[in-house]
Tab-separated table of C-alpha atoms in Angstrom:
chain	number	residue	atom	x	y	z
P	217	MET	CA	102.659	108.211	99.741
P	218	PHE	CA	103.979	106.009	96.956
P	219	GLY	CA	107.483	103.772	96.819
P	220	ILE	CA	108.405	100.192	96.603
P	221	VAL	CA	110.680	100.890	99.233
P	222	ARG	CA	108.766	100.943	102.067
P	223	PRO	CA	110.946	99.180	104.984
P	224	CYS	CA	109.323	97.889	108.662
P	225	SER	CA	110.677	100.223	111.790
P	226	HIS	CA	111.389	96.728	113.775
P	227	ARG	CA	113.865	95.505	111.261
P	228	LEU	CA	115.087	99.193	110.701
P	229	GLY	CA	116.203	99.326	114.501
P	230	GLU	CA	116.021	102.151	116.249
P	231	GLY	CA	119.274	103.731	115.405
P	232	LEU	CA	118.011	103.145	111.608
P	233	LYS	CA	114.203	104.020	112.308
P	234	THR	CA	115.801	108.078	113.170
P	235	GLN	CA	117.890	108.014	110.453
P	236	TRP	CA	115.468	107.049	107.224
P	237	MET	CA	112.642	109.473	109.068
P	238	ALA	CA	115.135	112.039	109.312
P	239	HIS	CA	115.900	111.480	105.336
P	240	LEU	CA	111.738	111.203	105.022
P	241	CYS	CA	111.261	114.884	106.640
P	242	GLY	CA	114.514	116.429	104.843
P	243	LEU	CA	112.726	115.558	101.503
P	244	CYS	CA	109.575	116.903	102.559
P	245	LEU	CA	110.607	120.196	103.902
P	246	ALA	CA	112.963	120.826	101.156
P	247	LEU	CA	110.197	120.419	98.952
P	248	ARG	CA	107.769	123.496	101.276
P	249	GLY	CA	110.856	125.298	101.842
P	250	ASP	CA	111.741	125.659	97.912
P	251	HIS	CA	108.410	125.368	96.073
P	252	GLY	CA	105.546	125.794	98.803
P	253	GLN	CA	102.843	123.532	100.506
P	254	PHE	CA	101.716	122.081	97.888
P	255	ALA	CA	104.962	120.385	96.220
P	256	ARG	CA	105.216	118.064	99.699
P	257	VAL	CA	102.236	116.102	97.989
P	258	VAL	CA	105.282	114.668	95.531
P	259	THR	CA	107.155	113.744	98.968
P	260	ASN	CA	107.917	109.536	98.299
P	261	TYR	CA	109.560	106.507	99.878
P	262	ASP	CA	112.161	106.080	96.598
P	263	GLY	CA	113.050	109.830	96.092
P	264	LEU	CA	114.602	109.962	99.359
P	265	LEU	CA	117.368	107.162	98.855
P	266	ILE	CA	119.141	110.049	96.722
P	267	SER	CA	119.367	111.959	100.199
P	268	VAL	CA	120.352	108.713	102.557
P	269	LEU	CA	123.195	107.923	99.506
P	270	THR	CA	124.392	111.465	99.556
P	271	GLU	CA	124.527	111.517	103.522
P	272	ALA	CA	126.247	107.727	103.057
P	273	GLN	CA	129.338	108.506	101.072
P	274	ALA	CA	129.707	112.397	102.108
P	275	GLU	CA	132.064	112.705	105.222
P	276	ARG	CA	130.456	113.883	108.686
P	277	THR	CA	131.004	117.427	109.284
P	278	THR	CA	128.040	120.192	111.248
P	279	GLY	CA	125.081	121.485	109.243
P	280	TRP	CA	123.652	117.845	107.756
P	281	ARG	CA	120.992	117.903	110.172
P	282	ARG	CA	118.148	120.592	111.819
P	283	THR	CA	115.883	120.739	114.289
P	284	ALA	CA	112.070	121.057	112.545
P	285	GLY	CA	108.759	122.028	114.069
P	286	PRO	CA	105.959	119.717	114.970
P	287	CYS	CA	104.181	117.768	112.297
P	288	PRO	CA	100.631	116.250	112.141
P	289	LEU	CA	102.421	113.418	110.659
P	290	ARG	CA	104.803	112.811	113.508
P	291	GLY	CA	102.402	113.713	116.215
P	292	MET	CA	102.954	117.302	116.804
P	293	ARG	CA	106.629	116.012	117.733
P	294	THR	CA	109.582	118.033	116.966
P	295	ALA	CA	112.361	115.715	114.790
P	296	SER	CA	115.791	115.893	113.544
P	297	VAL	CA	115.388	115.971	109.824
P	298	ALA	CA	117.783	115.675	107.378
P	299	GLN	CA	119.490	118.790	105.218
P	300	GLY	CA	121.322	120.223	102.272
P	301	GLU	CA	122.226	118.920	98.927
P	302	GLY	CA	120.846	115.602	99.343
P	303	ALA	CA	117.749	116.608	100.733
P	304	ARG	CA	117.201	119.358	97.578
P	305	LEU	CA	118.499	117.491	94.742
P	306	ALA	CA	116.279	114.389	96.257
P	307	ALA	CA	113.796	116.864	95.861
P	308	ALA	CA	114.748	117.776	92.603
P	309	VAL	CA	114.225	114.689	91.360
P	310	SER	CA	110.858	113.575	93.108
P	311	LEU	CA	109.106	117.056	91.264
P	312	VAL	CA	110.922	115.950	88.146
P	313	LEU	CA	109.132	112.579	87.838
P	314	ALA	CA	106.485	113.531	89.632
P	315	SER	CA	105.565	115.623	87.122
P	316	ALA	CA	106.245	112.561	84.699
P	317	LYS	CA	103.810	110.419	85.818
P	318	VAL	CA	100.968	113.463	86.315
P	319	ARG	CA	101.651	114.356	82.381
P	320	ASP	CA	101.289	110.406	81.555
P	321	HIS	CA	98.247	109.681	83.680
P	322	VAL	CA	96.475	112.910	81.483
P	323	ALA	CA	97.921	111.187	78.726
P	324	ASP	CA	96.400	107.867	79.595
P	325	GLY	CA	93.247	109.700	80.557
P	326	ASP	CA	93.413	107.352	84.257
P	327	GLY	CA	91.158	108.179	87.000
P	328	LEU	CA	90.082	111.663	87.772
P	329	LEU	CA	92.267	113.104	85.701
P	330	ALA	CA	90.242	111.952	82.068
P	331	ARG	CA	87.365	114.156	83.273
P	332	LYS	CA	88.173	117.444	80.646
P	333	PRO	CA	88.124	119.893	83.817
P	334	LEU	CA	90.900	118.357	85.545
P	335	ALA	CA	93.310	117.957	82.607
P	336	PRO	CA	94.275	121.258	81.956
P	337	ALA	CA	94.858	122.062	85.657
P	338	ALA	CA	97.016	118.336	85.753
P	339	ARG	CA	99.200	119.541	82.999
P	340	ARG	CA	99.460	123.838	84.286
P	341	VAL	CA	100.866	121.827	87.440
P	342	ALA	CA	102.894	119.195	85.710
P	343	THR	CA	104.832	121.993	84.059
P	344	SER	CA	105.033	124.675	87.035
P	345	TRP	CA	107.159	121.405	89.191
P	346	SER	CA	109.025	120.098	85.855
P	347	ARG	CA	110.372	123.951	86.220
P	348	ALA	CA	110.763	124.245	89.484
P	349	GLY	CA	112.283	120.473	89.728
P	350	ALA	CA	115.266	122.168	86.913
P	351	ARG	CA	115.495	125.047	89.225
P	352	THR	CA	116.213	123.322	92.261
P	353	GLY	CA	118.344	120.122	90.196
P	354	SER	CA	120.594	123.662	88.439
P	355	ALA	CA	120.990	125.134	91.813
P	356	VAL	CA	122.568	121.929	92.776
P	357	GLY	CA	125.157	121.481	89.528
P	358	PHE	CA	122.304	118.449	88.287
P	359	ASP	CA	120.821	118.909	84.824
P	360	THR	CA	117.091	117.657	84.958
P	361	ALA	CA	116.694	117.554	80.816
P	362	VAL	CA	118.191	114.065	81.413
P	363	LEU	CA	114.901	113.062	83.731
P	364	VAL	CA	112.682	114.838	81.021
P	365	ASP	CA	114.319	113.316	78.123
P	366	ALA	CA	114.267	109.992	79.476
P	367	VAL	CA	109.820	110.635	79.933
P	368	ASP	CA	109.623	111.931	76.498
P	369	ARG	CA	111.307	108.890	75.124
P	370	GLN	CA	108.845	106.323	76.994
P	371	ILE	CA	106.148	107.514	75.291
P	372	GLY	CA	107.729	106.820	72.165
P	373	ILE	CA	109.224	102.876	73.575
P	374	GLU	CA	105.737	102.033	74.481
P	375	ALA	CA	103.705	103.259	71.173
P	376	LEU	CA	106.247	100.568	69.501
P	377	ALA	CA	106.393	97.938	72.108
P	378	GLY	CA	104.697	94.696	71.372
P	379	PRO	CA	104.774	90.939	72.076
P	380	GLY	CA	108.542	90.036	71.804
P	381	THR	CA	109.591	93.550	72.976
P	382	PRO	CA	112.639	93.031	75.636
P	383	LEU	CA	110.922	93.956	78.749
P	384	PRO	CA	114.720	95.502	79.558
P	385	THR	CA	113.918	98.026	76.011
P	386	VAL	CA	110.705	99.150	77.465
P	387	THR	CA	112.277	99.907	80.962
P	388	GLU	CA	115.114	101.877	79.352
P	389	PRO	CA	114.682	105.276	79.837
P	390	THR	CA	113.661	104.861	83.693
P	391	GLU	CA	117.242	103.012	84.012
P	392	THR	CA	118.131	105.896	82.183
P	393	ALA	CA	116.738	108.607	84.466
P	394	THR	CA	117.551	107.049	87.895
P	395	ALA	CA	121.016	106.102	86.370
P	396	ALA	CA	121.789	110.021	86.719
P	397	ALA	CA	120.239	110.502	89.835
P	398	PHE	CA	122.098	107.871	91.509
P	399	ALA	CA	125.984	109.232	89.962
P	400	HIS	CA	125.189	112.515	90.814
P	401	THR	CA	125.374	111.973	94.543
P	402	ALA	CA	128.628	110.902	94.164
P	403	VAL	CA	129.084	114.559	93.039
P	404	LEU	CA	127.693	115.995	95.670
P	405	ALA	CA	129.533	113.895	98.563
P	406	GLY	CA	133.016	114.841	96.418
P	407	ARG	CA	133.354	110.925	95.694
P	408	PRO	CA	133.701	110.964	91.631
P	409	GLY	CA	135.262	107.206	92.004
P	410	ASN	CA	131.572	105.896	92.748
P	411	ALA	CA	129.876	107.919	90.158
P	412	ALA	CA	130.149	104.561	88.186
P	413	PRO	CA	129.105	101.818	90.428
P	414	LEU	CA	126.073	103.742	91.886
P	415	ALA	CA	124.929	104.740	88.303
P	416	GLU	CA	124.819	100.843	87.522
P	417	ALA	CA	122.846	100.946	91.151
P	418	GLY	CA	120.763	103.386	90.083
P	419	ARG	CA	120.090	102.097	86.681
P	420	LEU	CA	118.455	98.482	87.810
P	421	PHE	CA	116.437	100.132	90.816
P	422	GLY	CA	115.067	102.052	87.371
P	423	ARG	CA	114.111	98.913	85.939
P	424	LEU	CA	112.877	97.483	89.726
P	425	ALA	CA	110.930	100.331	90.152
P	426	HIS	CA	109.223	100.085	86.918
P	427	LEU	CA	109.118	96.030	87.264
P	428	LEU	CA	107.457	96.135	90.112
P	429	ASP	CA	104.508	98.859	89.299
P	430	ALA	CA	104.539	96.656	86.324
P	431	VAL	CA	103.380	93.546	88.113
P	432	GLU	CA	101.058	95.282	90.990
P	433	ASP	CA	99.450	97.074	88.718
P	434	ARG	CA	98.714	94.048	85.922
P	435	GLN	CA	95.035	92.932	86.633
P	436	THR	CA	94.355	96.765	86.963
P	437	ASP	CA	95.552	97.767	84.361
P	438	ALA	CA	93.926	94.856	82.644
P	439	ALA	CA	90.492	95.368	83.989
P	440	SER	CA	90.623	99.231	82.791
P	441	GLY	CA	92.195	98.711	79.518
P	442	ALA	CA	95.432	100.613	81.021
P	443	TRP	CA	99.296	100.359	79.265
P	444	ASN	CA	100.822	97.615	80.806
P	445	PRO	CA	104.433	96.982	79.949
P	446	LEU	CA	103.839	92.621	80.473
P	447	THR	CA	100.426	92.167	78.911
P	448	ALA	CA	101.930	94.728	75.249
P	449	THR	CA	104.911	92.602	75.301
P	450	GLY	CA	103.733	89.065	76.462
P	451	THR	CA	106.256	88.760	79.630
P	452	PRO	CA	105.616	85.992	81.936
P	453	LEU	CA	105.629	86.751	85.650
P	454	THR	CA	108.453	84.126	85.901
P	455	GLU	CA	110.561	86.307	83.600
P	456	ALA	CA	109.510	89.209	85.009
P	457	ARG	CA	110.518	87.603	88.419
P	458	ARG	CA	114.147	86.471	87.208
P	459	LEU	CA	114.917	89.610	85.626
P	460	ALA	CA	113.557	91.561	89.022
P	461	ASP	CA	116.328	88.774	90.753
P	462	ASP	CA	118.842	89.769	88.246
P	463	ALA	CA	118.426	93.174	89.149
P	464	LEU	CA	119.342	92.330	92.876
P	465	HIS	CA	121.784	91.000	92.518
P	466	GLY	CA	123.424	93.928	90.650
P	467	ILE	CA	122.334	96.447	93.176
P	468	ARG	CA	124.007	94.459	95.578
P	469	LEU	CA	126.905	93.806	93.206
P	470	ALA	CA	127.285	97.420	92.820
P	471	LEU	CA	127.142	98.989	96.231
P	472	ARG	CA	130.494	96.309	96.854
P	473	GLU	CA	132.171	98.792	94.423
P	474	ALA	CA	131.385	101.723	95.698
P	475	GLU	CA	132.711	103.672	98.831
P	476	PHE	CA	130.799	105.018	101.698
P	477	THR	CA	131.330	106.815	105.050
P	478	ASP	CA	128.438	105.253	106.703
P	479	GLY	CA	126.274	103.161	104.675
P	480	ARG	CA	123.976	100.876	106.499
P	481	LEU	CA	121.169	102.730	106.154
P	482	ALA	CA	121.892	102.499	102.069
P	483	HIS	CA	122.945	98.780	102.259
P	484	VAL	CA	119.885	97.993	104.710
P	485	LEU	CA	117.120	99.765	102.069
P	486	LEU	CA	118.690	98.780	98.860
P	487	VAL	CA	119.770	95.481	99.582
P	488	HIS	CA	117.591	94.020	102.382
P	489	GLU	CA	113.799	95.953	102.073
P	490	LEU	CA	114.417	96.390	98.464
P	491	GLY	CA	114.422	92.083	98.590
P	492	ARG	CA	111.104	92.366	100.635
P	493	SER	CA	109.544	94.787	97.981
P	494	VAL	CA	110.364	92.425	95.159
P	495	ASP	CA	108.923	89.581	97.311
P	496	ARG	CA	105.466	91.705	98.411
P	497	ALA	CA	105.195	92.875	94.812
P	498	PHE	CA	105.425	89.504	93.446
P	499	GLY	CA	103.364	87.157	96.305
P	500	THR	CA	105.974	85.206	97.315
P	501	SER	CA	109.039	84.883	99.841
P	502	GLY	CA	111.400	83.395	97.878
P	503	CYS	CA	113.654	84.533	95.120
P	504	GLY	CA	113.175	83.269	91.168
P	505	HIS	CA	116.272	81.308	91.100
P	506	PRO	CA	116.100	77.960	91.002
P	507	ALA	CA	117.732	75.952	93.600
P	508	ASP	CA	118.618	72.039	92.986
P	509	GLY	CA	116.471	72.214	89.835
P	510	VAL	CA	113.272	72.287	91.215
P	511	GLN	CA	111.148	75.262	91.133
P	512	GLY	CA	107.682	77.022	93.196
P	513	PRO	CA	105.329	79.024	92.441
P	514	HIS	CA	107.088	82.267	90.045
P	515	GLY	CA	110.150	79.911	90.228
P	516	SER	CA	110.784	80.034	94.039
P	517	PRO	CA	112.805	77.162	95.176
P	518	ASP	CA	111.517	73.874	96.539
P	519	SER	CA	113.235	71.593	98.744
P	520	GLY	CA	112.441	67.875	100.628
P	521	SER	CA	110.702	67.650	102.685
P	522	GLY	CA	109.691	71.255	103.327
P	523	ARG	CA	109.442	75.157	101.188
P	524	LEU	CA	112.319	77.179	101.587
P	525	LEU	CA	110.570	80.421	101.901
P	526	GLY	CA	114.066	83.324	101.786
P	527	ALA	CA	113.380	86.541	100.363
P	528	PRO	CA	117.138	88.151	99.382
P	529	GLY	CA	118.666	90.038	102.114
P	530	SER	CA	116.642	87.937	105.003
P	531	ALA	CA	117.145	84.894	106.962
P	532	VAL	CA	115.775	82.039	105.509
P	533	LEU	CA	113.123	80.210	107.008
P	534	LEU	CA	111.945	76.882	106.198
P	535	ALA	CA	108.043	76.192	106.130
P	536	PRO	CA	107.033	72.842	106.956
P	537	GLU	CA	105.810	70.583	104.402
P	538	GLY	CA	101.951	71.783	103.461
P	539	SER	CA	101.877	74.844	104.725
P	540	PHE	CA	101.246	77.179	101.536
P	541	GLY	CA	102.350	80.396	100.885
P	542	PRO	CA	104.401	82.733	102.114
P	543	PRO	CA	104.403	83.094	106.509
P	544	PRO	CA	102.803	85.744	108.371
P	545	HIS	CA	103.683	89.310	107.925
P	546	HIS	CA	104.924	89.242	104.442
P	547	GLY	CA	103.056	90.818	102.280
P	548	GLY	CA	101.662	87.144	100.320
P	549	ASN	CA	98.223	86.082	100.359
P	550	PRO	CA	97.873	82.155	99.449
P	551	TYR	CA	94.624	83.105	98.289
P	552	THR	CA	95.214	84.269	95.106
P	553	GLY	CA	97.022	83.349	92.008
P	554	GLY	CA	100.343	84.703	92.701
P	555	GLY	CA	100.558	82.723	96.121
P	556	ASN	CA	98.746	79.774	95.323
P	557	PRO	CA	101.442	76.586	95.168
P	558	PHE	CA	99.455	74.907	92.418
P	559	GLY	CA	99.997	78.058	90.110
P	560	GLY	CA	97.372	79.521	87.830
P	561	GLY	CA	93.816	78.540	89.882
P	562	PRO	CA	90.649	80.286	91.054
P	563	SER	CA	91.398	82.601	92.959
P	564	PHE	CA	89.153	83.158	96.515
P	565	GLN	CA	89.933	86.122	97.520
P	566	PRO	CA	87.109	88.555	97.670
P	567	PRO	CA	86.772	91.387	95.179
P	568	ALA	CA	88.749	94.436	96.375
P	569	PRO	CA	86.564	97.436	97.061
P	570	GLY	CA	86.330	100.471	94.872
P	571	ARG	CA	88.056	103.103	94.438
P	572	ARG	CA	86.567	106.520	96.330
P	573	GLY	CA	86.093	109.567	94.168
P	574	PHE	CA	87.967	113.192	94.491
P	575	TRP	CA	85.722	114.153	97.283
P	576	ALA	CA	85.539	111.565	99.472
P	577	GLY	CA	89.033	110.641	99.030
P	578	CYS	CA	89.774	113.981	100.418
P	579	ALA	CA	88.037	113.446	103.391
P	580	ALA	CA	89.746	110.221	104.342
P	581	ALA	CA	93.254	111.755	103.528
P	582	VAL	CA	92.019	114.615	106.443
P	583	GLY	CA	91.018	112.045	108.431
P	584	LEU	CA	94.312	109.729	108.010
P	585	CYS	CA	96.717	112.855	108.671
P	586	CYS	CA	94.574	114.063	111.984
P	587	THR	CA	94.607	111.243	113.652
P	588	CYS	CA	98.470	110.235	112.239
P	589	LYS	CA	97.223	106.819	111.005
P	590	MET	CA	99.507	107.647	108.129
P	591	CYS	CA	102.522	106.648	110.222
P	592	CYS	CA	102.139	105.272	113.395
P	593	ALA	CA	99.351	102.915	111.951
P	594	ASP	CA	100.382	98.790	111.629
P	595	GLU	CA	98.163	99.242	108.456
P	596	TYR	CA	95.461	101.734	107.048
P	597	GLU	CA	93.296	101.769	103.840
P	598	GLY	CA	94.923	104.266	100.749
P	599	PRO	CA	92.441	107.499	100.651
P	600	TRP	CA	91.531	107.098	96.998
P	601	SER	CA	92.821	103.806	96.140
P	602	ARG	CA	91.878	101.683	99.413
P	603	LYS	CA	94.925	99.629	98.825
P	604	LYS	CA	96.263	98.383	102.108
P	605	ARG	CA	98.991	100.251	102.755
P	606	GLU	CA	101.510	99.665	106.283
P	607	GLY	CA	102.742	103.279	108.232
P	608	CYS	CA	105.669	104.214	107.960
P	609	LEU	CA	106.307	104.100	111.937
P	610	SER	CA	104.794	100.889	112.420
P	611	ASP	CA	105.530	97.836	114.564
P	612	CYS	CA	105.810	94.117	112.931
P	613	ASP	CA	105.672	91.084	114.616
P	614	CYS	CA	107.889	89.700	111.837
P	615	ASP	CA	111.080	87.009	112.358
P	616	CYS	CA	113.986	89.660	111.699
P	617	GLY	CA	117.519	88.242	110.521
P	618	CYS	CA	118.784	91.172	108.633
P	619	CYS	CA	122.367	91.885	109.913
P	620	GLU	CA	121.578	96.033	111.358
P	621	ALA	CA	125.258	96.316	111.906
P	622	CYS	CA	126.874	94.611	109.548
P	623	GLU	CA	129.257	96.527	107.115
P	624	CYS	CA	127.742	98.322	104.165
P	625	CYS	CA	128.469	96.337	101.131
P	626	GLU	CA	130.196	93.475	102.701
P	627	CYS	CA	128.756	90.158	102.169
P	628	CYS	CA	125.764	89.130	104.217
P	629	SER	CA	126.787	85.829	105.206
P	630	CYS	CA	124.044	86.455	108.355
P	631	CYS	CA	121.459	86.946	105.817
P	632	ASP	CA	121.970	83.075	103.556
P	633	CYS	CA	120.365	85.068	101.403
P	634	GLY	CA	122.400	83.330	98.313
P	635	LEU	CA	123.860	86.241	96.328
């Protein structure tokens, strides 16, 4: 699974965790029901936000949930899962964007798709997913042409981008695609007044998704010679972090303008967890805006006797003076350049293990599924990339200051997030 919003079950609490899993399984089963078993591989954490937003706005009626049968990824347990137009819209968007991602990898010659025997097969899969997504989108009144057009424009924009090109120019197609998908949830839920604020939230979420992907892949792209928006435009990490924090602030403001029936899960995911995703990508635990004119690494504020370590949407922690890097369980590494308070120094992190080959990755993926590590492990190794990932039902020891019971889009004074 992929995506930037990967919440910790400890922070969600039992009630919201159950809802989140209902939408995740609902997206997976909607893909299987409309497009077959293989389509389930495009299930992703961000796609389920479409289903979450649709249900958050809609009036409560029967038929929003159904009981799904046992699944290996749930430890062979049954579960109540989301169904309906929200899940189908999420499936359509996931298919079209996954199709675009596959075509992009083929064009760039990334990894296995650089091999000629696999490229034609990958193109056929991408074409099939694009058509399937268009059919499902049409069934729920959503024209996926706006997504396809955005993907096509992305290629041309990247070809013309160079040093000095504003980063929002490069991220615009992604912003347009996610804005359209977010706005259509208001149509499905029968709240047309929410379309404009949700389109703005979607636009900024698209910017963040594109930006964080570029930040996380920067070193890998540099090693492989692949195109990266930060490198191509000459954008420093400090500017990228500023844009990310501004997008977080804009999403919060946009959500305040929308009306929800029960927006707690949407609020936690798009305000609290999205802020943590930004911190995870940049390897910090503070925002990029200056405080009292003093800045820490990547622009995070320092203060007096200690360093302010507060993620947007989380409790503010004050690290004692002399303790560098983010606190435990916040995803940062104090020995890398991004978490080093002296900035830009040598990295003492051991080199990451290389990627697995295709068949070795398949064997590892089967093992992860059969042992339920993808869901239940605190951390597991990606079958092909070998990157460390969190199980979607894993617990953590984090000291969470989230306000699970707060009303959606009200000012989270309990979090002291400064937004």
